[in-house]
XYZ file of C-alpha atoms in Angstrom:
551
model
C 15.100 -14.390 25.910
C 11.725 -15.872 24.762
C 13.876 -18.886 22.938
C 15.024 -19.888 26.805
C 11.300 -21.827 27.216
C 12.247 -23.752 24.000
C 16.000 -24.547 24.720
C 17.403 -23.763 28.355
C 17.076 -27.201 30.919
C 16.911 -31.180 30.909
C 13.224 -30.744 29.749
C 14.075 -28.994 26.515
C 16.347 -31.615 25.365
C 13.626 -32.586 22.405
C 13.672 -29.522 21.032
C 17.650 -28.679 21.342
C 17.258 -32.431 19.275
C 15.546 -30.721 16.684
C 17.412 -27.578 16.563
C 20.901 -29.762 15.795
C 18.306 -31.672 12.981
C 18.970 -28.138 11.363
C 22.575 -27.852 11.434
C 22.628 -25.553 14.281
C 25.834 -25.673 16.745
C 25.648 -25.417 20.319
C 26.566 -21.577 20.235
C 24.079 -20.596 17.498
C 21.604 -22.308 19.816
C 22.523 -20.226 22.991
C 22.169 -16.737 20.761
C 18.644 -15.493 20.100
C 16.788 -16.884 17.350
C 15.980 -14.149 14.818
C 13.472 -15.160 12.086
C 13.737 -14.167 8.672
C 10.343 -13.686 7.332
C 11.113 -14.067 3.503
C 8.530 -12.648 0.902
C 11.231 -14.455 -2.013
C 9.261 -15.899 -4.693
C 9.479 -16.252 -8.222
C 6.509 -14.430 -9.784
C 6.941 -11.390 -8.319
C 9.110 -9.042 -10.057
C 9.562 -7.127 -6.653
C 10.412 -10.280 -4.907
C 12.430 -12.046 -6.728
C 15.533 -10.335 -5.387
C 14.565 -10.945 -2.291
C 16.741 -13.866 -1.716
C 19.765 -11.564 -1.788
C 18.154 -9.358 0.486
C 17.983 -12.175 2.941
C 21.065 -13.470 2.543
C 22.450 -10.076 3.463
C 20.181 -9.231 6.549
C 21.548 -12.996 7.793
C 25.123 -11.946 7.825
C 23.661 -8.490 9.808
C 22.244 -10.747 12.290
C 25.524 -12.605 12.466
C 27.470 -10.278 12.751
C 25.362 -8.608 15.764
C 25.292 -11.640 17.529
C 22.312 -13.772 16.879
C 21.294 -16.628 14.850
C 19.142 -15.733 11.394
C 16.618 -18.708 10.852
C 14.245 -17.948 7.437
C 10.809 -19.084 7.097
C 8.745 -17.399 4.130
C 5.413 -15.349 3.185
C 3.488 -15.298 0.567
C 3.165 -12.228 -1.922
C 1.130 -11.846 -4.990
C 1.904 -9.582 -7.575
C -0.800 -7.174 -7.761
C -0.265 -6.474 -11.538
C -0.129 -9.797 -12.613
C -3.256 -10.280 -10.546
C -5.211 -7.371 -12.335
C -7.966 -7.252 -14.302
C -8.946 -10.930 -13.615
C -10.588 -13.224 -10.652
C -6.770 -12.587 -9.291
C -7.252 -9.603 -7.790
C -10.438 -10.525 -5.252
C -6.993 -12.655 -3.889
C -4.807 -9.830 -3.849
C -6.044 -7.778 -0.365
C -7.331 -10.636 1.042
C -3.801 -12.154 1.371
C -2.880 -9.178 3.820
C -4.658 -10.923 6.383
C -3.596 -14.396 5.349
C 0.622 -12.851 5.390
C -0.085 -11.684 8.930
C -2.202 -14.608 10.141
C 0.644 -17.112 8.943
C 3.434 -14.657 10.358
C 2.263 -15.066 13.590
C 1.657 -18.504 13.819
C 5.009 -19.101 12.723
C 6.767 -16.906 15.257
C 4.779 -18.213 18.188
C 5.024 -21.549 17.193
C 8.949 -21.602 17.088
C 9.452 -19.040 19.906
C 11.858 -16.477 18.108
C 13.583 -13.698 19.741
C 13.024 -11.124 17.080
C 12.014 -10.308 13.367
C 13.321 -9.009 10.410
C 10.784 -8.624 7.551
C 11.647 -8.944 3.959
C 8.598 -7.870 2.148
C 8.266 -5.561 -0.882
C 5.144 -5.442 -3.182
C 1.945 -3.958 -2.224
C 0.287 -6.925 0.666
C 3.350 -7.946 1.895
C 4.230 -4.665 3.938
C 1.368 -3.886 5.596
C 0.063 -7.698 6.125
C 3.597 -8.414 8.015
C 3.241 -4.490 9.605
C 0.120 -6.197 11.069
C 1.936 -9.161 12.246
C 4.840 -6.852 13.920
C 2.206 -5.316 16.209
C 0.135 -8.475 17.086
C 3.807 -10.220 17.730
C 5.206 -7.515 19.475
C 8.550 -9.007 19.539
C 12.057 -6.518 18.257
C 11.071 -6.401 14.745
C 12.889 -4.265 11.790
C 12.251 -4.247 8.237
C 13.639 -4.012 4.853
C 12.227 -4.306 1.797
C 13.191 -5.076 -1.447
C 13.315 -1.662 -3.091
C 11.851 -0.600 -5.947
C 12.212 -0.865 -9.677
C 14.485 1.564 -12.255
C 12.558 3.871 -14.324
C 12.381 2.163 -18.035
C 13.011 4.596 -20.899
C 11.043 4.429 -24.215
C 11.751 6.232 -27.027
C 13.502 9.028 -25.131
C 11.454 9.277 -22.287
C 11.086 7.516 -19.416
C 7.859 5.122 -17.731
C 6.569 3.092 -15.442
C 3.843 0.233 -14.823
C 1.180 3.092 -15.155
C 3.070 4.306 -19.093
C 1.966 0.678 -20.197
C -1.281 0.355 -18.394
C -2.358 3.362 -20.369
C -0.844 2.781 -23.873
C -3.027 0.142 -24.229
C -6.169 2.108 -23.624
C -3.806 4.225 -26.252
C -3.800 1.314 -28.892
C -7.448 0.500 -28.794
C -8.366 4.210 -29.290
C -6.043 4.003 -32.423
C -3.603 6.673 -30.750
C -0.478 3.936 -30.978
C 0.575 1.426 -33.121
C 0.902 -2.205 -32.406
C 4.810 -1.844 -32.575
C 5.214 1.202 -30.272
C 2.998 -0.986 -27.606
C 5.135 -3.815 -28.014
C 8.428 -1.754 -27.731
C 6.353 -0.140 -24.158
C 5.774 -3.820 -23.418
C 9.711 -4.617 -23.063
C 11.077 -1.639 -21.996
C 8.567 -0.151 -19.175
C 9.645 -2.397 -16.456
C 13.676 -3.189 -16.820
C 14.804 -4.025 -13.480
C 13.474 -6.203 -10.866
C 12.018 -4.209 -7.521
C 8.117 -2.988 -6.986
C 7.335 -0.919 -9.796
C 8.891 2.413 -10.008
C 6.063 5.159 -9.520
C 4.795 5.879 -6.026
C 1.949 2.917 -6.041
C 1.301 0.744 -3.240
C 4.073 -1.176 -2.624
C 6.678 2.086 -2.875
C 3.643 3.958 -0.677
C 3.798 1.547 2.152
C 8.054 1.008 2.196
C 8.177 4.737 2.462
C 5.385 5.026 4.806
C 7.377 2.203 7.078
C 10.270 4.976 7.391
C 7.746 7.347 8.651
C 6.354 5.069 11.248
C 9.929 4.586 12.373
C 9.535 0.957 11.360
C 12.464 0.871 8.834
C 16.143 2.656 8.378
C 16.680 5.218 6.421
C 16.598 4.378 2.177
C 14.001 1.472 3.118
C 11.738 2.777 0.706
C 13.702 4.412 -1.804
C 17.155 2.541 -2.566
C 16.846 0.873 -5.875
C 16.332 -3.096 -6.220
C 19.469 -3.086 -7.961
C 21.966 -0.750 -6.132
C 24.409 -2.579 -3.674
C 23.859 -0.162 -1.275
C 19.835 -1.846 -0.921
C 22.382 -4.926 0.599
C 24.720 -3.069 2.846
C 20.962 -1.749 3.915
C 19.712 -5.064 5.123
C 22.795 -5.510 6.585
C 22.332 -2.757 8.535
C 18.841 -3.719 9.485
C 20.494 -7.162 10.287
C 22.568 -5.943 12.675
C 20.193 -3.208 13.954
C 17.693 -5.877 14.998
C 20.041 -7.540 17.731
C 20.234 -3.732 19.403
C 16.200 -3.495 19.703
C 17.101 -7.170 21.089
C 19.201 -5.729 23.599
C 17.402 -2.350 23.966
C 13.719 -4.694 24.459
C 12.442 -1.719 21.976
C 9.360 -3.219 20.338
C 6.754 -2.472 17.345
C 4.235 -0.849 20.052
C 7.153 1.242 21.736
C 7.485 2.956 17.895
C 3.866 2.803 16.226
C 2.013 5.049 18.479
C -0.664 7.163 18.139
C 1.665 10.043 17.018
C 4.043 7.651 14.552
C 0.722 6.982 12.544
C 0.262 10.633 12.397
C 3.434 11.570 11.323
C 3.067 8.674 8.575
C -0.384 9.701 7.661
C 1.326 13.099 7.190
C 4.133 12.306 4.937
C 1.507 9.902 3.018
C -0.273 13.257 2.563
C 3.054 14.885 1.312
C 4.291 11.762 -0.619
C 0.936 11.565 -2.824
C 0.649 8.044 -1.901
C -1.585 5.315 -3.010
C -5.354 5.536 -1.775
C -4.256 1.995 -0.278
C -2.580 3.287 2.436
C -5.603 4.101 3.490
C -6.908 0.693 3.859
C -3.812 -0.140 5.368
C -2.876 2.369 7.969
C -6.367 1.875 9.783
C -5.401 -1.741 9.567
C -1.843 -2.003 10.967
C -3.142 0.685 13.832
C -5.692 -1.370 14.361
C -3.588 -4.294 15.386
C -1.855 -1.795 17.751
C -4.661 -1.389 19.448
C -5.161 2.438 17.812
C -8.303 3.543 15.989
C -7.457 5.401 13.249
C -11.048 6.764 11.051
C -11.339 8.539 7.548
C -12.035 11.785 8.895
C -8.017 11.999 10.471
C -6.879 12.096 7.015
C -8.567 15.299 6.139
C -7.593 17.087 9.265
C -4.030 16.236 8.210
C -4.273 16.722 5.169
C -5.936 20.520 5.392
C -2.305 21.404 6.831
C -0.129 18.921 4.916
C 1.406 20.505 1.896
C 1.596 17.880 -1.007
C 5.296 18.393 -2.022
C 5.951 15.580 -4.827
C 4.320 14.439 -7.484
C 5.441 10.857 -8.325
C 4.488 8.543 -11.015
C 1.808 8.342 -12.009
C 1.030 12.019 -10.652
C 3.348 13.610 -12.179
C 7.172 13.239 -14.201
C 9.930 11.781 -11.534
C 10.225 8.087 -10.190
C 11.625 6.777 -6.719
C 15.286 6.989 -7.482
C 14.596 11.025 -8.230
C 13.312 10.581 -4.577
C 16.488 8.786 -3.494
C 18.391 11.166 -5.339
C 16.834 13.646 -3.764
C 17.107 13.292 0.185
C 14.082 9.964 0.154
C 11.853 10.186 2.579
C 13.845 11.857 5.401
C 14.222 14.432 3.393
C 10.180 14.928 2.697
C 10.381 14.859 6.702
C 12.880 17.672 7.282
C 10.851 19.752 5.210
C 7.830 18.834 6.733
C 9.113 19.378 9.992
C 10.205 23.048 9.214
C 6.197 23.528 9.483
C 6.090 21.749 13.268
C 4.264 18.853 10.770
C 5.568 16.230 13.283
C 6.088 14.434 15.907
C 10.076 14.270 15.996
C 10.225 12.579 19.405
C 8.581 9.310 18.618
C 11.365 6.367 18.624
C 12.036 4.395 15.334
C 14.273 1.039 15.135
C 17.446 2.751 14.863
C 17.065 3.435 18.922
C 16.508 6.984 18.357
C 13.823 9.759 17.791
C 12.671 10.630 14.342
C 13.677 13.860 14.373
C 17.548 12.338 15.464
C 17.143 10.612 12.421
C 16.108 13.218 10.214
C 18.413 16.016 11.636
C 21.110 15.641 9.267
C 18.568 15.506 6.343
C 18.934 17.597 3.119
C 16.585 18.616 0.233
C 18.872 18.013 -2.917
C 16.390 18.468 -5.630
C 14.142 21.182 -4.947
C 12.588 20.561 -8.329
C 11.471 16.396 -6.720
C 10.781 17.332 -3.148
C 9.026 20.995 -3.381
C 10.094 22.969 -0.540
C 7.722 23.468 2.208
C 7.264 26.819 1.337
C 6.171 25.906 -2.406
C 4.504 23.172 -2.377
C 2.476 21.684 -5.647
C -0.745 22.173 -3.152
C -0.881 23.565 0.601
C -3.174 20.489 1.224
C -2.289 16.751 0.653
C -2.589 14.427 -1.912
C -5.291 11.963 -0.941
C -9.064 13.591 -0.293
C -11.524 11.679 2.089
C -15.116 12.432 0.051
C -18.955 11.962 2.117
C -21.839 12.350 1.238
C -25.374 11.054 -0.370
C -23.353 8.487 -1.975
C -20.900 7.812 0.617
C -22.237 8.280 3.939
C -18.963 6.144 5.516
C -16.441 8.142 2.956
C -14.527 7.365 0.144
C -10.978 8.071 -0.920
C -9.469 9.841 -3.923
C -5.616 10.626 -4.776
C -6.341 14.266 -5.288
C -2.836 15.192 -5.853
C -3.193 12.982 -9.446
C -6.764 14.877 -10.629
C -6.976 17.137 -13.218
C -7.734 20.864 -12.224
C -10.368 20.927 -14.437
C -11.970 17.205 -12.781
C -11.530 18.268 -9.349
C -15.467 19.457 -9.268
C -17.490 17.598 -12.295
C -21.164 16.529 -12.465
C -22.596 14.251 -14.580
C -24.830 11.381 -15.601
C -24.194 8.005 -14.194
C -23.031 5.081 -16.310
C -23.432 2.070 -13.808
C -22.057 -1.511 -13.931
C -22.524 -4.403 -11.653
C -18.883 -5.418 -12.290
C -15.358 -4.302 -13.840
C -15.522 -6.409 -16.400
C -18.577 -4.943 -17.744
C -17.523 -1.138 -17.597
C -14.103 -2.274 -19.246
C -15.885 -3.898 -22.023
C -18.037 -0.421 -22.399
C -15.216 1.712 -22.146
C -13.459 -0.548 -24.725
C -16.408 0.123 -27.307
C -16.268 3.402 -27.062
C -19.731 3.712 -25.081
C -18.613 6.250 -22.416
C -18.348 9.645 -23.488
C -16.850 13.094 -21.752
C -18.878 14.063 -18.812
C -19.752 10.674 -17.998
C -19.320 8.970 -14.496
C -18.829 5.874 -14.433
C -20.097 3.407 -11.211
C -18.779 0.135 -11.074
C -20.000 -1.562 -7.321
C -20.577 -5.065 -6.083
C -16.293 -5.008 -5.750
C -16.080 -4.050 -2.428
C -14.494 -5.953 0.464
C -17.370 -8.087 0.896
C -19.360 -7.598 -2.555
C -16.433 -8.229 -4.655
C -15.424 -10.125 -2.793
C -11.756 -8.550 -1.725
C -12.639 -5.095 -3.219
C -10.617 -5.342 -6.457
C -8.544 -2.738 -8.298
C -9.619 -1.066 -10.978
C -6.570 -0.114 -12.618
C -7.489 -1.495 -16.442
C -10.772 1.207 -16.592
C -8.996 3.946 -15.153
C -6.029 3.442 -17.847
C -8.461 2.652 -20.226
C -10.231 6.221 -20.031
C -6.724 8.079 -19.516
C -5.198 6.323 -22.768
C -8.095 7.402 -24.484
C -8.062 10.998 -23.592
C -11.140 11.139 -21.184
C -9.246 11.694 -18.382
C -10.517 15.218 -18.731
C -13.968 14.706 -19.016
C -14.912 11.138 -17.164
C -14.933 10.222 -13.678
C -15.026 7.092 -12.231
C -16.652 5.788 -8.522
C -16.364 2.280 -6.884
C -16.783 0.350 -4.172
C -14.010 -1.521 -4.930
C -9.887 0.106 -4.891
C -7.468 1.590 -7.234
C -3.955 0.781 -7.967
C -1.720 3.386 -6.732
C -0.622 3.232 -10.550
C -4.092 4.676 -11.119
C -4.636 8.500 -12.129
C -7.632 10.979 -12.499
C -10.803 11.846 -10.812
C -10.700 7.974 -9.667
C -12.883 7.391 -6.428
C -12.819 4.387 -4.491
C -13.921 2.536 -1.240
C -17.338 4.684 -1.469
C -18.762 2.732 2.038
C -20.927 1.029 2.717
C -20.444 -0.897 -0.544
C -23.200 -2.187 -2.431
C -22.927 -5.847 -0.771
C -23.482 -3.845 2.612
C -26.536 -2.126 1.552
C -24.908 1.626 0.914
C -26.471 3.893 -1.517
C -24.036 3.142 -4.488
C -26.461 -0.233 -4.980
C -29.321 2.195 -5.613
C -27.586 4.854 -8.130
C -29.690 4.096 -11.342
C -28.235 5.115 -14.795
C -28.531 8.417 -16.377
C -28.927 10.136 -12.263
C -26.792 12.686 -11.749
C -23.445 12.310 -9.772
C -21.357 15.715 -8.190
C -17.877 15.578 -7.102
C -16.312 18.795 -5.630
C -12.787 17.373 -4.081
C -12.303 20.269 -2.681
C -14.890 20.798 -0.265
C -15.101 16.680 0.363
C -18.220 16.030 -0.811
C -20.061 13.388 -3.367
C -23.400 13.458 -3.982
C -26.318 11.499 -5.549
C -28.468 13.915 -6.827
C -31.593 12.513 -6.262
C -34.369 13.862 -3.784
C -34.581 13.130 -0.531
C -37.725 11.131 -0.379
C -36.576 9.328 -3.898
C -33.320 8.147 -1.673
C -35.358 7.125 0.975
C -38.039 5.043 -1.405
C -34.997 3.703 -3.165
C -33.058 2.280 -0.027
C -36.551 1.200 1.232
C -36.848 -1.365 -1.905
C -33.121 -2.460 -2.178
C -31.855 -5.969 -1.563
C -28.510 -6.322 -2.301
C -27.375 -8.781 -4.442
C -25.300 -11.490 -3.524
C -22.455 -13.992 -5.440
C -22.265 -17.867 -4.941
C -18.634 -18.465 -3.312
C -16.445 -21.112 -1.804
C -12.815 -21.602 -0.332
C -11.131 -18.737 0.995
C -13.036 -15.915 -1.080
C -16.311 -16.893 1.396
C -14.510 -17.360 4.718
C -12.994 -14.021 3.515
C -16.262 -11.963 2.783
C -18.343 -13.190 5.806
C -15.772 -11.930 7.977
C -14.087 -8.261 6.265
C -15.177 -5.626 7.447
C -15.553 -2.031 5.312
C -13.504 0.051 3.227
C -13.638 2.957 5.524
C -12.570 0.721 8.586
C -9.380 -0.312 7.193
C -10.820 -4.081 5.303
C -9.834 -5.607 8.746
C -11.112 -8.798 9.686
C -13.749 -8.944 12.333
C-alpha cells in the first residue's frame, strides 16, 4: 500500500503519533487510508447534501475494509456566480479543485479516492486530479435537483432565467415571477435540466469513472445513499484489483463519452472539460473529434433546456446506460473499455433497458441523426467555436446578419434590456475569454434575456467567453482565439455582416479578404488591470479550443 511509507517501521513512529491525534485505532491504521474528497458546503444548493453523501460512502469504505478519512474541495455555485465579477472565478476554480486535490493526497499518502463532487467545476476539476493522482479512485456525486412545478407545468433553473427577460419585456407580471422565483428550484441537487454539472456526472458514467445512476439518481432519493455506499465499498475492490483512473480513461473511454455527450445534448462545457481531464491523462483530445463523432452520433434526448423532460425522466427512463445500449445497437462504442465496477462497459450496460421511448429516442428515431453540440470555423473562428445545436431553432440554424458588438456582458445585457437589439441581429460580446475575461464567463443572463423576450427566433449571439448549459438558441461560444489573444472577433466592427450555417460548421465574417488582413494588421488587443488569482490565472490559461488548461 502507498500508506506503508507513512506508517509501517520504528521510523514512522511520528506519524503513527499523529494518526492516533485523530482518533484512529491501531487496526484502522493498518487498513488503507481512503480519502474522502468532500465538495460539502453551504452555498451550493447541489452541495449541500453532500455531507450525507459522505457519510454514506464512509460506511462503504468500512464496510469493504478500509479506513474513510475526509478532507474537502471547494465548489462555487455557478448560478449564484452569474451575471457578476463571480463568474471570471467560476472556471478558474477547476484548476484550483484539482491543484488542491492533489496536494492533499500526496501530502498524506492515501491509498485511494472517492470523490464527492456535484455542481458544474467540481467534476471535472477533481476528474483532473484522478488522472494526475492516479491512485483507485471512484466517484459519486450528489445528484441532481427535482423538477419544480409552476402553475401546472413544470421548470428548471433555465424557466426562471428566462421569465425575467419575460418580465422586463412586459410578457409576465411581477407576481407570476415571484411565484417562478420559489417554486423553480424545490429540492437541493445541481439543477435539474441537462447543464453542466448533470452533463459532466453523466459523462463520468460514460468514461467508466462512476456506477451506474451517478448522474441521474435524484439528490433526494435514498437510493443516491445506498449509491455511495456502493461506490464506498467498490473503491476497496479497485484497491485490491490496483485498477486505476488511466487503466479506465483511455483514448477510447473519452470517445465513448464524447459520444454519449453527443447523444445526451450536453452542455458546450464539456467541451472545455473533456480536452482538459484527457489532457491530464496524457491524451490530446482537439475540436475537430467532436464533429467526426458527432456526424454519426444520433442526438436521442432533448433535456432541459432543449426540450420538455428533466433528469429524473432520464432516471426513469434507463439513465445513462440506457442512452448507451441504444447507442451501442449502432457499434457507437467501445464496450470493452473497463469502468470502476471491475468490468467492461458493455458488462455494465448489457442488462440495460429503454423504458421511455418518448425520453431516450430509440436509435432508430432519433430527434437528429447527428449530435447535439456543433464545432463551428471559420473567418471568425479560425481555432473553432462550440454551439449546442440540439437546443437551436430550425429556423436559426443558418442566419446572417448585422453585428451588434460589445466589449463586455454587461454592456450587451444593458442593450438587450432597452430594447436596442432587434430580430436579425447578432450580437458579439468578446474580451470574456479565458484570458480576456479573464476566466471566460457565462453568458447565461443575455441569452435568457433574448429568449424571454421572444428573439430567440430572430437573434444570435457569439462570444469568446461560455454559456451555461442552462443556455438555449443559436448561442455560440469559445470562438478562439479570443479577442485578448488577438483572434478576429477583436476586429468585427458593428453593423458587418455575420453568417452562421450549423450545419455545414461554418461562421463567417463577411468582410473581404484584404479588409481582414488590413484589420488584423492594425489591431492591438486590449488589455484589463488585474491582481490576485484572476492575473496568475490569465497569464497562464490557455484557449477555449484547447480545453482552458493551464500551461
Amino acid at each position: 500500500m502507498k500508506s506503508d511509507s507513512l506508517k509501517q517501521g520504528p521510523q514512522n513512529a511520528p506519524h503513527r503519533a499523529l494518526y492516533h491525534a485523530l482518533g484512529l485505532t491501531e487496526e484502522e491504521i493498518q487498513k488503507p487510508l481512503v480519502g474522502i474528497v468532500s465538495s460539502y458546503n453551504e452555498i451550493v444548493p447541489g452541495h449541500m447534501n453532500l455531507d450525507k453523501i459522505v457519510d454514506a460512502v464512509k460506511l462503504g469504505v468500512a464496510m469493504g475494509g478500509g479506513t474513510p478519512i475526509v478532507f474537502p474541495a471547494i465548489a462555487v455555485c455557478d448560478g449564484i456566480a452569474m451575471g457578476h465579477q463571480g463568474m471570471k472565478y467560476s472556471l478558474a476554480t477547476r484548476d484550483l479543485i484539482a491543484d488542491s486535490t492533489e496536494a492533499m493526497a500526496l501530502a498524506h499518502g492515501f491509498d485511494a479516492l472517492v470523490m464527492v463532487p456535484n455542481c458544474d467545476k467540481n467534476v471535472p476539476g477533481l476528474l483532473m486530479a484522478a488522472a494526475r493522482l492516479n491512485l483507485p479512485t471512484i466517484f459519486v456525486s450528489g445528484g441532481p435537483m427535482l423538477a419544480g412545478r409552476v402553475g401546472g407545468g413544470r421548470a428548471s433553473f433555465s424557466t426562471i432565467s428566462e421569465a425575467v427577460g419575460q418580465y422586463n419585456a412586459g410578457k409576465m407580471t411581477a407576481e407570476t415571477l415571484r411565484e417562478y422565483e420559489c417554486k423553480t428550484c424545490p429540492t437541493c441537487g445541481s439543477c435539474s435540466g441537462m447543464y453542466t454539472a448533470n452533463s459532466m456526472n453523466c459523462l463520468t458514467e460514460a468514461l467508466g469513472m462512476g456506477l451506474r445512476g451517478n448522474g441521474t439518481i435524484p439528490a433526494v432519493y435514498s437510493s443516491r445513499i445506498e449509491l455511495a455506499k456502493h461506490a464506498g465499498m467498490a473503491v476497496m475492490k479497485l484497491v485490491e484489483n490496483d485498477i486505476k483512473p488511466r487503466d479506465i480513461m483511455t483514448e477510447a473511454a473519452f470517445q465513448n463519452a464524447l459520444t454519449v455527450d453527443m447523444a445526451l445534448g450536453c452542455s458546450t462545457n464539456s467541451m472545455l472539460h473533456l480536452p482538459a481531464i484527457a489532457h491530464e491523462c496524457g491524451i490530446e483530445i482537439n475540436l475537430g473529434i467532436a464533429n467526426a463523432i458527432s456526424e454519426k452520433t444520433p442526438n436521442l434526448c432533448h433535456l432541459a433546456p432543449a426540450g420538455p423532460t428533466y433528469m429524473e425522466d432520464l432516471e426513469e427512463a434507463g439513465g445513462v446506460y440506457a442512452v448507451m445500449r441504444e447507442l451501442s445497437k449502432k457499434g457507437l462504442l467501445d464496450l470493452a473499455c473497463l469502468t470502476v465496477t471491475g468490468k467492461t462497459m458493455g458488462e455494465n450496460i448489457s442488462g440495460s433497458v429503454n423504458q421511455n421511448p418518448s425520453v431516450i429516442r430509440p436509435a432508430e428515431d432519433p430527434y437528429s441523426p447527428t449530435g447535439g453540440i456543433a464545432v463551428l470555423r471559420g473567418s471568425l473562428a479560425p481555432e473553432g467555436s462550440v454551439v449546442k445545436r440540439s437546443a437551436v431553432a430550425p429556423e436559426m440554424l443558418v442566419h446572417e446578419g448585422p453585428a451588434r458588438v460589445f466589449e463586455c456582458e454587461e454592456d450587451a445585457q444593458a442593450a438587450i434590456n432597452a430594447g436596442a437589439i432587434h430580430p436579425g441581429d447578432v450580437v458579439v460580446i468578446r474580451y470574456e475569454g479565458p484570458k480576456g475575461g479573464p476566466g471566460m464567463r457565462e453568458m447565461l443572463n443575455p441569452t435568457s434575456a433574448i429568449m424571454g423576450m421572444g428573439l430567440g427566433g430572430s437573434v444570435a449571439l457569439i462570444t469568446d467567453g461560455r454559456f451555461s448549459g442552462a443556455t438555449r438558441g443559436a448561442c455560440i461560444g469559445h470562438v478562439s482565439p479570443e479577442a485578448a489573444s488577438g483572434g478576429p472577433i477583436g476586429v468585427v466592427r458593428e453593423g458587418d455582416i455575420i453568417r452562421i450555417d450549423i450545419p455545414a460548421n461554418k461562421l463567417e465574417l463577411l468582410v473581404s479578404g484584404e479588409e481582414l488582413a488590413a484589420r488584423m494588421r492594425d489591431f492591438v488587443p486590449k488589455t484589463k488591470p488585474l491582481s490576485g488569482y484572476l492575473k496568475r490565472y490569465a497569464a497562464l490559461v490557455s484557449s477555449g479550443a484547447q480545453g482552458a488548461v493551464l500551461n
